[in-house]
Coordinates of C-alpha atoms in Angstrom, one line a residue:
Chain A
M1 CA 20.6 -26.6 17.1
K2 CA 19.4 -25.0 13.9
A3 CA 20.2 -21.5 12.6
V4 CA 18.7 -19.5 9.7
V5 CA 19.8 -16.4 7.9
I6 CA 17.8 -14.5 5.8
G7 CA 18.5 -11.3 4.2
V8 CA 16.0 -9.1 1.8
G9 CA 16.6 -7.1 -1.0
N10 CA 16.1 -6.0 -4.7
R11 CA 19.4 -6.2 -6.8
L12 CA 18.4 -4.6 -9.2
R13 CA 18.4 -1.4 -7.2
G14 CA 22.1 -1.1 -6.1
D15 CA 22.7 -1.3 -2.5
D16 CA 19.0 -2.6 -1.9
G17 CA 20.6 -5.9 -2.6
V18 CA 23.2 -5.7 -0.4
G19 CA 21.2 -8.9 1.9
L20 CA 21.5 -11.0 -0.8
A21 CA 25.3 -9.9 -0.9
V22 CA 25.3 -11.2 2.6
C23 CA 22.9 -14.2 1.8
D24 CA 26.1 -14.8 -1.1
L25 CA 28.9 -14.7 0.3
L26 CA 27.2 -16.9 3.8
L27 CA 26.4 -19.8 0.6
E28 CA 29.8 -19.5 -0.9
D29 CA 31.1 -22.1 2.5
P30 CA 27.2 -22.4 4.3
P31 CA 28.1 -22.6 7.8
S32 CA 26.8 -26.0 9.4
N33 CA 23.1 -26.3 10.5
T34 CA 22.0 -23.3 8.7
E35 CA 19.4 -22.1 6.1
V36 CA 20.4 -18.9 4.5
Y37 CA 17.5 -17.6 2.1
G38 CA 17.1 -14.4 0.3
F39 CA 14.0 -12.6 -0.2
E40 CA 12.9 -9.7 -2.7
H41 CA 9.9 -9.1 -0.8
V42 CA 9.7 -9.1 2.5
P43 CA 7.2 -12.1 3.2
A44 CA 4.3 -11.6 5.9
E45 CA 4.8 -15.2 6.5
L46 CA 8.9 -14.6 7.7
C47 CA 8.2 -16.8 10.3
E48 CA 7.0 -19.2 9.0
H49 CA 10.6 -19.6 7.7
W50 CA 12.6 -19.5 10.9
E51 CA 9.9 -22.3 12.8
G52 CA 12.4 -24.7 14.7
A53 CA 15.0 -22.3 14.6
S54 CA 17.2 -21.4 17.8
S55 CA 18.4 -18.3 16.6
V56 CA 17.9 -16.3 13.4
V57 CA 19.6 -13.2 11.7
L58 CA 17.9 -11.0 9.1
V59 CA 19.9 -8.7 7.0
D60 CA 18.3 -5.8 5.0
A61 CA 19.6 -2.3 3.4
C62 CA 18.9 0.5 5.7
V63 CA 19.1 4.3 4.6
S64 CA 19.0 6.9 8.5
E65 CA 20.5 10.8 8.5
G66 CA 23.6 11.1 9.7
S67 CA 25.2 7.8 8.5
E68 CA 28.0 7.1 6.7
P69 CA 27.4 4.4 3.9
G70 CA 28.7 1.3 5.0
A71 CA 27.6 1.6 8.3
I72 CA 26.6 -1.1 10.5
R73 CA 24.0 -1.6 12.8
R74 CA 23.4 -4.8 14.7
L75 CA 20.1 -4.8 16.3
N76 CA 18.9 -7.2 19.0
A77 CA 14.8 -7.5 17.4
R78 CA 14.3 -10.4 20.2
D79 CA 14.0 -7.9 23.5
T80 CA 13.6 -4.4 21.5
P81 CA 10.5 -4.1 19.1
L82 CA 11.7 -2.0 15.8
A83 CA 10.6 1.0 15.1
A84 CA 8.5 1.0 11.8
D85 CA 10.9 3.4 10.1
T86 CA 13.8 1.6 11.0
L87 CA 13.6 -0.1 8.0
R88 CA 11.5 1.6 5.8
L89 CA 13.4 1.3 2.3
S90 CA 11.4 -2.5 1.7
T91 CA 10.5 -3.2 -2.0
H92 CA 7.2 -4.1 -0.6
G93 CA 4.0 -2.4 1.8
F94 CA 5.0 -5.1 4.2
G95 CA 8.9 -4.3 5.8
L96 CA 11.1 -6.1 7.9
A97 CA 9.8 -4.2 10.8
E98 CA 5.9 -5.2 10.8
A99 CA 7.3 -8.6 9.4
I100 CA 8.5 -8.9 12.8
E101 CA 5.7 -7.2 15.0
L102 CA 3.9 -9.7 13.4
A103 CA 5.6 -12.7 14.2
R104 CA 5.8 -10.8 17.9
S105 CA 2.0 -10.8 17.8
L106 CA 2.2 -14.4 17.6
D107 CA 4.7 -15.3 20.0
A108 CA 6.6 -16.9 17.0
L109 CA 10.0 -15.0 17.9
P110 CA 12.9 -17.3 18.1
P111 CA 15.0 -17.3 20.7
R112 CA 18.1 -15.2 19.6
L113 CA 16.6 -12.7 16.4
C114 CA 19.3 -9.7 15.0
V115 CA 19.2 -7.6 12.5
Y116 CA 22.2 -6.4 10.6
A117 CA 21.1 -3.4 8.7
I118 CA 24.1 -2.1 6.5
E119 CA 23.8 1.7 5.5
G120 CA 23.4 2.0 1.7
R121 CA 24.5 4.7 -0.5
S122 CA 22.3 4.5 -4.1
F123 CA 19.3 2.7 -4.5
E124 CA 18.6 3.9 -8.0
R125 CA 18.0 1.6 -10.9
G126 CA 20.6 -1.1 -11.8
E127 CA 22.8 -3.8 -10.1
G128 CA 25.7 -3.6 -8.4
L129 CA 26.8 -2.3 -5.0
S130 CA 28.5 0.9 -3.8
P131 CA 32.4 -0.1 -2.7
A132 CA 31.9 0.9 1.6
V133 CA 28.4 -1.5 1.1
A134 CA 30.1 -4.3 -0.8
A135 CA 32.8 -4.1 1.8
A136 CA 30.8 -3.8 4.8
A137 CA 28.3 -7.3 3.3
K138 CA 31.9 -8.7 3.9
T139 CA 32.8 -7.6 7.3
V140 CA 28.5 -8.7 8.1
A141 CA 29.1 -11.7 6.7
A142 CA 32.2 -12.8 8.8
Q143 CA 30.8 -11.7 11.7
I144 CA 27.4 -13.6 11.1
R145 CA 29.7 -16.6 10.4
A146 CA 32.0 -16.2 13.7
E147 CA 28.3 -15.4 15.4
L148 CA 27.1 -18.8 14.3
E149 CA 30.2 -20.8 15.5
A150 CA 29.8 -19.2 18.7
S151 CA 26.4 -19.9 19.3
C152 CA 26.8 -23.7 18.0
T153 CA 29.6 -24.5 20.2
S154 CA 28.4 -22.4 22.9
A155 CA 25.1 -25.0 22.4
P156 CA 24.6 -27.3 25.7
Chain B
M1 CA -16.6 22.6 10.4
S2 CA -20.2 21.9 10.6
K3 CA -21.8 18.9 8.1
G4 CA -25.8 20.3 8.7
K5 CA -27.9 19.9 5.4
G6 CA -26.7 21.4 2.1
K7 CA -23.3 21.7 3.4
T8 CA -20.5 20.7 1.0
R9 CA -18.1 18.0 2.9
T10 CA -15.1 16.3 1.0
I11 CA -13.7 13.4 1.6
K12 CA -10.2 13.0 0.0
V13 CA -7.4 10.3 0.2
D14 CA -4.2 11.0 -1.1
Y15 CA -2.1 7.8 -2.3
L16 CA 1.9 7.8 -2.5
A17 CA 3.6 5.9 -5.7
R18 CA 3.6 1.8 -4.9
V19 CA 5.5 -0.7 -7.0
E20 CA 2.3 -1.8 -8.6
G21 CA 0.2 2.2 -9.4
E22 CA -0.9 4.9 -7.4
G23 CA -3.8 6.0 -6.1
A24 CA -6.2 8.3 -4.4
L25 CA -9.5 8.2 -2.7
Y26 CA -11.9 11.7 -3.4
V27 CA -15.0 11.9 -2.6
K28 CA -17.8 14.7 -2.1
I29 CA -21.0 14.9 -0.8
K30 CA -23.1 18.2 -0.7
G31 CA -25.9 17.6 1.8
D32 CA -27.9 14.2 1.2
T33 CA -26.1 13.7 -2.0
V34 CA -23.1 12.3 -3.7
E35 CA -21.5 15.1 -6.1
S36 CA -18.7 13.0 -6.5
A37 CA -16.5 9.5 -5.8
Q38 CA -13.6 8.8 -7.8
L39 CA -10.6 6.5 -7.2
R40 CA -7.6 7.4 -9.2
I41 CA -5.5 4.4 -10.3
F42 CA -2.0 5.0 -12.0
E43 CA -1.3 2.1 -14.2
P44 CA 2.4 1.3 -14.6
P45 CA 0.9 -1.5 -17.6
R46 CA 0.6 1.3 -19.8
F47 CA 5.0 2.0 -19.6
F48 CA 5.0 -2.1 -19.9
E49 CA 3.5 -1.6 -23.3
A50 CA 6.1 0.6 -24.7
F51 CA 8.8 -1.8 -23.4
L52 CA 7.6 -4.5 -25.0
R53 CA 7.5 -3.6 -28.5
G54 CA 10.3 -4.9 -30.4
R55 CA 11.4 -7.5 -27.7
A56 CA 11.0 -11.1 -28.8
Y57 CA 7.8 -13.1 -28.1
H58 CA 9.9 -15.3 -25.7
E59 CA 10.9 -12.2 -23.3
A60 CA 7.2 -11.1 -22.9
P61 CA 6.3 -13.4 -20.0
D62 CA 8.9 -12.5 -17.6
I63 CA 8.8 -9.1 -18.7
T64 CA 5.4 -8.6 -18.0
A65 CA 5.6 -10.5 -14.7
R66 CA 7.4 -7.9 -13.1
I67 CA 4.4 -5.8 -13.1
C68 CA 3.8 -7.2 -10.1
G69 CA 4.9 -9.0 -7.3
I70 CA 1.9 -10.4 -6.0
C71 CA 0.1 -11.9 -9.1
P72 CA 3.3 -13.0 -11.6
V73 CA 2.2 -15.3 -12.5
A74 CA -1.0 -14.2 -14.0
Y75 CA 0.5 -11.7 -15.9
Q76 CA 3.3 -14.9 -17.4
M77 CA 0.0 -17.0 -17.9
S78 CA -1.5 -14.2 -20.0
A79 CA 1.5 -13.5 -21.7
V80 CA 2.0 -17.2 -22.5
H81 CA -1.6 -17.9 -23.5
A82 CA -1.5 -14.9 -26.0
M83 CA 1.5 -15.6 -27.7
E84 CA 1.1 -19.1 -28.1
Q85 CA -2.6 -18.1 -30.1
A86 CA -0.3 -16.2 -32.2
L87 CA 2.2 -18.1 -33.0
G88 CA -0.5 -21.2 -33.2
V89 CA 0.4 -23.5 -30.7
K90 CA -1.3 -25.4 -28.2
V91 CA -0.6 -26.9 -24.6
E92 CA -2.5 -29.6 -22.9
G93 CA -2.0 -32.2 -20.9
Q94 CA -0.1 -31.9 -17.9
L95 CA 2.0 -29.2 -19.1
R96 CA -1.6 -27.5 -19.3
A97 CA -2.1 -29.1 -15.7
L98 CA 0.9 -28.0 -14.0
R99 CA 0.4 -24.4 -15.3
R100 CA -2.8 -24.4 -13.3
L101 CA -1.3 -25.7 -10.6
L102 CA 0.8 -22.6 -10.6
Y103 CA -1.6 -20.7 -11.0
C104 CA -3.6 -22.1 -7.5
G105 CA -0.5 -21.4 -5.9
E106 CA -0.5 -18.1 -6.5
W107 CA -4.5 -17.4 -5.6
I108 CA -3.9 -19.2 -2.6
E109 CA -0.8 -16.7 -1.5
S110 CA -3.0 -13.8 -3.2
H111 CA -6.1 -14.6 -1.5
A112 CA -4.3 -15.7 1.5
L113 CA -2.1 -12.2 2.5
H114 CA -5.1 -10.1 1.4
V115 CA -8.2 -11.9 3.8
F116 CA -6.5 -12.1 6.4
M117 CA -3.5 -9.3 6.3
L118 CA -5.3 -6.8 4.9
H119 CA -9.2 -7.0 4.5
A120 CA -9.9 -8.9 8.0
P121 CA -8.8 -6.2 10.2
D122 CA -11.0 -4.1 8.8
F123 CA -14.1 -6.0 9.7
L124 CA -12.6 -7.1 13.2
G125 CA -11.9 -3.1 13.6
Y126 CA -8.0 -3.4 14.2
P127 CA -5.9 -1.2 12.5
D128 CA -3.7 -3.7 10.9
A129 CA -2.8 -7.6 11.5
I130 CA -0.1 -7.5 13.8
A131 CA -2.7 -5.8 16.2
M132 CA -5.5 -8.3 15.1
A133 CA -2.8 -11.0 15.5
K134 CA -2.9 -10.2 19.3
D135 CA -6.4 -11.1 19.7
H136 CA -6.7 -14.3 16.8
P137 CA -3.0 -15.4 17.5
D138 CA -4.2 -18.8 16.0
V139 CA -6.2 -18.0 12.9
V140 CA -2.9 -15.5 11.9
R141 CA -0.9 -17.8 12.4
Q142 CA -2.7 -20.5 10.0
A143 CA -3.4 -18.1 7.2
L144 CA 0.0 -17.5 7.3
K145 CA 0.6 -21.3 6.9
V146 CA -2.0 -21.3 3.8
K147 CA 0.0 -18.6 1.9
N148 CA 3.5 -20.6 2.8
T149 CA 1.3 -23.2 1.3
G150 CA 0.7 -21.1 -2.1
N151 CA 4.3 -19.8 -2.3
A152 CA 5.1 -23.0 -1.6
I153 CA 3.4 -24.8 -4.8
V154 CA 4.5 -21.4 -7.1
A155 CA 8.5 -21.9 -5.7
R156 CA 7.9 -25.5 -6.6
V157 CA 6.2 -25.6 -9.9
G158 CA 7.3 -21.6 -11.4
G159 CA 11.1 -22.1 -9.8
R160 CA 11.2 -19.5 -7.1
E161 CA 8.0 -18.0 -5.1
I162 CA 8.1 -14.2 -6.2
H163 CA 8.4 -13.5 -10.2
P164 CA 8.5 -17.5 -11.2
I165 CA 11.7 -18.3 -13.7
N166 CA 10.0 -21.1 -15.2
V167 CA 7.8 -20.2 -17.4
K168 CA 8.4 -20.9 -21.2
V169 CA 5.5 -20.1 -24.1
G170 CA 5.0 -23.3 -24.6
G171 CA 5.3 -24.9 -21.4
F172 CA 8.0 -24.9 -18.8
Y173 CA 12.1 -24.9 -18.8
R174 CA 11.9 -27.9 -16.3
V175 CA 9.2 -29.8 -15.6
P176 CA 8.7 -31.1 -11.8
T177 CA 9.7 -34.9 -10.8
R178 CA 6.6 -36.6 -9.4
A179 CA 8.7 -37.3 -6.3
E180 CA 9.2 -33.5 -5.9
F181 CA 5.4 -33.1 -5.0
K182 CA 5.7 -35.7 -2.1
D183 CA 6.4 -33.3 0.7
L184 CA 4.3 -31.1 -0.6
R185 CA 0.8 -32.2 -0.8
A186 CA 1.2 -32.9 3.1
E187 CA 1.8 -29.4 3.4
I188 CA -1.3 -28.5 0.6
E189 CA -3.9 -30.7 2.8
E190 CA -2.8 -29.5 5.9
A191 CA -3.8 -25.8 4.5
R192 CA -7.0 -27.5 3.0
D193 CA -7.9 -28.6 6.7
L194 CA -7.5 -25.0 8.0
T195 CA -8.9 -23.4 5.3
V196 CA -11.6 -25.3 6.1
G197 CA -12.0 -24.1 9.3
H198 CA -11.7 -20.3 8.4
I199 CA -14.9 -20.3 6.1
P200 CA -17.0 -20.1 9.3
F201 CA -15.0 -17.4 10.7
L202 CA -15.0 -15.2 8.2
A203 CA -18.7 -15.8 7.3
G204 CA -19.1 -14.5 11.2
L205 CA -17.8 -11.3 10.5
D206 CA -19.6 -8.0 10.6
I207 CA -20.4 -7.7 7.3
P208 CA -21.8 -4.5 6.0
E209 CA -25.1 -4.7 3.6
L210 CA -25.1 -3.6 -0.4
E211 CA -26.6 -5.0 -3.0
R212 CA -26.3 -3.7 -6.3
D213 CA -27.5 -5.0 -9.7
Y214 CA -23.7 -6.0 -10.9
E215 CA -22.6 -6.8 -14.4
F216 CA -20.2 -9.5 -13.5
V217 CA -17.6 -10.8 -16.2
S218 CA -15.2 -14.2 -16.1
L219 CA -13.9 -16.5 -18.1
R220 CA -15.8 -19.5 -18.7
N221 CA -14.6 -23.0 -19.3
P222 CA -16.9 -26.3 -19.4
G223 CA -16.1 -28.8 -16.9
E224 CA -13.4 -26.6 -14.6
Y225 CA -13.9 -23.2 -12.9
P226 CA -12.8 -20.3 -14.5
M227 CA -9.0 -19.5 -14.4
N228 CA -6.7 -19.9 -18.2
E229 CA -8.9 -20.2 -20.4
G230 CA -12.4 -20.1 -22.4
R231 CA -14.9 -17.8 -23.6
L232 CA -15.6 -14.3 -21.6
V233 CA -19.2 -14.4 -20.0
S234 CA -21.4 -12.5 -17.9
N235 CA -24.3 -12.6 -16.0
K236 CA -26.4 -10.3 -18.4
G237 CA -25.8 -12.0 -22.0
L238 CA -21.7 -11.3 -22.3
D239 CA -20.7 -14.7 -24.1
I240 CA -17.6 -14.1 -26.6
A241 CA -14.0 -15.4 -27.5
I242 CA -11.3 -13.4 -26.5
E243 CA -10.5 -12.4 -30.0
D244 CA -13.4 -10.6 -29.4
Y245 CA -12.9 -8.5 -26.5
N246 CA -11.9 -5.3 -28.0
D247 CA -15.3 -5.7 -29.7
H248 CA -17.2 -5.0 -26.2
F249 CA -15.5 -3.3 -24.0
T250 CA -13.6 -0.5 -24.1
E251 CA -11.3 1.9 -22.2
V252 CA -12.3 5.2 -21.5
H253 CA -9.8 7.9 -20.4
A254 CA -11.5 9.4 -17.4
E255 CA -11.0 13.0 -16.4
H256 CA -9.9 12.7 -13.2
S257 CA -7.8 9.6 -13.3
N258 CA -4.2 8.8 -15.4
A259 CA -5.4 5.2 -16.0
L260 CA -8.3 4.1 -18.7
Q261 CA -11.6 2.5 -17.1
S262 CA -12.7 0.2 -19.0
F263 CA -16.5 -0.5 -19.7
V264 CA -18.7 -3.2 -21.1
N265 CA -19.6 -1.2 -25.0
G266 CA -23.6 -0.1 -24.5
R267 CA -23.7 -1.0 -20.2
G268 CA -21.3 0.1 -18.0
S269 CA -18.9 -0.7 -15.4
Y270 CA -18.9 -4.4 -14.6
L271 CA -17.1 -6.5 -11.9
C272 CA -14.4 -9.0 -12.6
G273 CA -12.8 -10.7 -9.9
P274 CA -13.5 -14.0 -7.3
L275 CA -17.3 -12.5 -7.2
A276 CA -17.5 -12.7 -10.6
R277 CA -15.9 -16.4 -11.0
Y278 CA -17.8 -17.4 -7.8
N279 CA -21.3 -16.1 -9.5
L280 CA -20.6 -17.7 -13.0
G281 CA -18.5 -20.9 -11.7
Y282 CA -20.2 -21.7 -9.1
E283 CA -21.5 -25.1 -10.9
E284 CA -17.4 -25.8 -11.2
L285 CA -16.3 -25.5 -7.7
R286 CA -15.2 -28.6 -6.1
P287 CA -17.7 -29.9 -4.1
I288 CA -15.3 -29.4 -0.9
A289 CA -15.5 -25.7 -1.5
K290 CA -19.3 -25.7 -2.7
E291 CA -20.1 -27.3 0.3
A292 CA -17.7 -25.0 2.8
A293 CA -19.8 -22.3 0.6
A294 CA -23.5 -23.6 1.6
K295 CA -22.7 -23.8 5.2
A296 CA -21.0 -20.3 5.1
G297 CA -24.5 -18.7 4.0
L298 CA -23.0 -18.4 0.1
G299 CA -25.9 -19.1 -1.9
P300 CA -25.1 -19.6 -6.0
T301 CA -25.3 -16.1 -6.6
V302 CA -23.6 -13.5 -3.9
N303 CA -24.1 -9.5 -4.6
N304 CA -22.9 -8.2 -1.6
P305 CA -19.0 -7.4 -2.5
F306 CA -18.4 -7.1 1.0
K307 CA -18.8 -10.5 0.9
S308 CA -16.0 -10.9 -1.2
I309 CA -13.7 -11.8 1.7
V310 CA -15.9 -15.0 2.5
V311 CA -15.9 -15.6 -1.2
R312 CA -12.0 -15.3 -1.6
A313 CA -11.4 -17.9 1.0
V314 CA -13.6 -20.7 -1.0
E315 CA -11.6 -19.8 -4.1
V316 CA -8.1 -20.7 -1.4
L317 CA -10.2 -24.1 -0.5
H318 CA -11.1 -25.0 -4.5
A319 CA -7.3 -24.0 -5.3
L320 CA -5.5 -26.1 -3.0
D321 CA -8.6 -28.9 -3.3
E322 CA -7.6 -28.5 -7.1
A323 CA -3.9 -28.6 -6.6
L324 CA -4.3 -31.8 -5.0
A325 CA -6.0 -33.7 -7.5
I326 CA -3.1 -32.1 -10.2
I327 CA -0.6 -33.4 -8.3
D328 CA -2.6 -36.6 -8.0
A329 CA -2.7 -37.2 -11.0
Y330 CA 0.8 -35.7 -12.2
E331 CA 3.1 -37.8 -14.6
R332 CA 5.8 -36.2 -16.0
P333 CA 5.7 -34.7 -19.6
D334 CA 8.1 -36.5 -21.7
Q335 CA 9.1 -32.8 -22.7
P336 CA 9.0 -29.6 -20.9
A337 CA 7.6 -27.5 -23.3
V338 CA 6.1 -28.0 -27.0
T339 CA 8.2 -26.7 -30.2
V340 CA 7.4 -23.0 -30.9
T341 CA 8.1 -21.6 -34.4
P342 CA 8.0 -17.6 -34.4
R343 CA 5.6 -16.0 -37.1
A344 CA 4.0 -13.1 -37.6
G345 CA 0.3 -13.1 -35.9
V346 CA -2.4 -11.6 -33.6
G347 CA -2.8 -12.8 -30.0
H348 CA -5.1 -12.5 -27.4
A349 CA -5.8 -14.2 -24.1
C350 CA -7.6 -13.3 -20.7
T351 CA -6.8 -15.4 -17.6
E352 CA -8.4 -14.8 -14.0
A353 CA -5.5 -13.0 -11.8
P354 CA -6.3 -13.2 -8.5
R355 CA -8.1 -9.6 -8.7
G356 CA -9.8 -10.7 -12.1
I357 CA -9.7 -11.2 -15.6
L358 CA -6.3 -10.1 -17.0
Y359 CA -6.4 -9.4 -20.8
H360 CA -3.3 -9.2 -23.0
R361 CA -3.1 -8.7 -26.6
Y362 CA 0.6 -8.9 -29.1
V363 CA 1.3 -8.6 -32.6
L364 CA 4.1 -10.4 -34.1
D365 CA 6.0 -9.8 -36.6
D366 CA 7.7 -13.0 -38.9
E367 CA 10.2 -13.3 -36.6
G368 CA 8.3 -13.6 -33.4
N369 CA 8.8 -9.8 -32.8
I370 CA 6.7 -7.6 -30.9
L371 CA 5.2 -4.6 -32.5
E372 CA 2.1 -4.3 -30.7
A373 CA 1.0 -5.0 -26.9
K374 CA -2.3 -3.9 -24.7
I375 CA -2.6 -5.4 -21.5
V376 CA -5.7 -4.0 -19.1
P377 CA -5.4 -5.0 -15.7
P378 CA -8.5 -6.4 -13.2
T379 CA -7.5 -3.2 -11.4
S380 CA -8.5 -1.0 -14.0
Q381 CA -11.0 -2.7 -14.8
N382 CA -13.0 -2.6 -11.7
Q383 CA -12.3 0.8 -11.2
R384 CA -15.8 2.2 -12.4
C385 CA -17.6 -0.4 -10.4
I386 CA -15.6 0.4 -7.0
E387 CA -16.4 3.5 -7.8
E388 CA -20.1 3.4 -7.7
D389 CA -19.7 1.3 -4.6
L390 CA -17.8 4.2 -3.0
R391 CA -21.0 6.5 -3.7
E392 CA -23.4 3.9 -2.2
V393 CA -21.3 3.1 0.6
V394 CA -21.2 6.8 1.3
L395 CA -25.3 7.4 0.9
A396 CA -25.9 5.0 3.3
R397 CA -23.2 6.6 6.2
L398 CA -24.3 10.1 5.2
E399 CA -24.2 10.5 9.3
F400 CA -20.7 9.1 10.0
D401 CA -18.1 11.3 10.5
D402 CA -15.2 11.5 8.5
A403 CA -12.8 8.8 10.3
A404 CA -15.6 6.5 10.4
L405 CA -16.6 6.9 6.9
T406 CA -12.9 7.2 5.5
H407 CA -12.8 3.7 7.2
A408 CA -16.0 2.3 5.2
C409 CA -14.9 4.0 2.0
E410 CA -11.4 1.9 2.6
Q411 CA -13.1 -1.0 3.5
A412 CA -15.3 -1.7 0.5
I413 CA -12.1 -0.4 -1.5
R414 CA -10.6 -3.2 -0.4
N415 CA -13.3 -5.6 -1.6
Y416 CA -11.9 -5.6 -4.8
D417 CA -8.6 -6.4 -3.5
P418 CA -6.6 -4.1 -5.9
C419 CA -3.0 -2.8 -5.6
I420 CA -3.6 -0.3 -3.7
S421 CA -4.9 -2.2 -0.5
C422 CA -1.4 -3.6 -0.8
A423 CA -0.4 -0.2 0.9
T424 CA -2.8 0.6 3.6
H425 CA -0.3 2.6 5.8
F426 CA 0.6 4.9 2.7
L427 CA -3.1 6.1 2.7
K428 CA -3.0 9.6 3.9
L429 CA -6.4 11.1 4.4
H430 CA -7.2 15.0 4.4
V431 CA -10.5 16.3 4.9
E432 CA -12.3 19.2 3.9
R433 CA -15.7 20.7 4.5
S434 CA -17.4 23.9 3.6

């Protein structure tokens, strides 16, 4: 049972790089049967990268009113369409929500698809994550690792 | 709010900033005449020209690649060719072929994205590709596969899909082995078969009528389809070396725009991109692409810009077939790059970005540091043509309501695949009528 983890972001725009930071953390000790990809732009053909996977995890930065930097949201994108403005801080015109909805239109969603949206604080030019966002990256990486292990052991 | 004879109608589309540029559409109609048709584009490359001053010659490919996330290879290719001219270096043989392969990858991904995700929904009456995918899942899925094949080529030669890191003045940092192309070959073959099937689908779209007497400008290098070198030619007699670019083209600051518009001296607007390459390089198309074009009803000359959607697919097919030929003939060069020695000089280059010719010019000091840089992107070269098309499109549709007219204008702008078309959802429309 293959799993795919995809992080999206721009390391040159502060906390926007958190999706890629989570990928880095996972790759320090790669989970078994898991492919990890990082993208600077959301590719329209996102679904091509998870073809054949039973479980897919996407990680991106987000901004929402009233949330603290580093706040983590886990969305079940398999069952619930994402609002177009949920992950609006995409680095290009085609956002994560659009790529997922395009896959949904194509009936190309994997059996399990979850999105981790991590609240960012600063998206100014420059590298490096805010402390709260860096801590959230560690939490999310650990959570993804635990999820992948659980789904491996529960798989038939 | 009436729109009777003699009344003034204003169609205005404001546009927010994007990575590649910022533009707006403004059309003013009085009675039966179009008083004004303006496309405003603000081009980040102007800032890049200043960033480049004082940087080393070898930094230009990676710095200019950052101008665009969709056509970084074009920026890298124009930069390396211009630098090589300034430094008296010639890159040939397999290194040259690898560059062409990399460029094929970019054409494939850029065109596949534009044709199916951004432009086809206009022709089929969908608001976006997501809606189109519900009714045409097979063609959209296949288009994503084709696009992904382009990405895979860029990643294999360039090191990664976007903003490749393997291109340098003189060649590459590392060259792939033959074995590294093995799995890619099968993928490209599949994409080629899919594209053969896409062309009749696109040719069957409801394509609006529009024919103008364009001046088409593209590269020409005998024996190959316009891409990374050659002379600049047009259907109106232009035939110049790239070094003479500045003697034949002038950039003008139009009052309504922060971008510079380009003109052919003594004549006016010109069109670059797929239609120009097709019309001027038709004989160099690979047989499979020529055959598909003929079956789709395209002759050797296409003057209707709305048919660019079909021509782009023909170019995708050409690029896939050429990529296969390059891979089949590939032998790993002994050195990944030729040696480059810094010296003072001036270098010019044009290469064919997916959207048309991209001109770079650099002046270097004797240590190879950049004293001056000039970059003319294809979208600014096509800007005037787009405005002239808009005028015709509006004139032929004066009876349309504002929504339909705006749609027609946006569809016409997308014929040129300008960077702004990437952001269709960012377009906000204001209509004013008096």
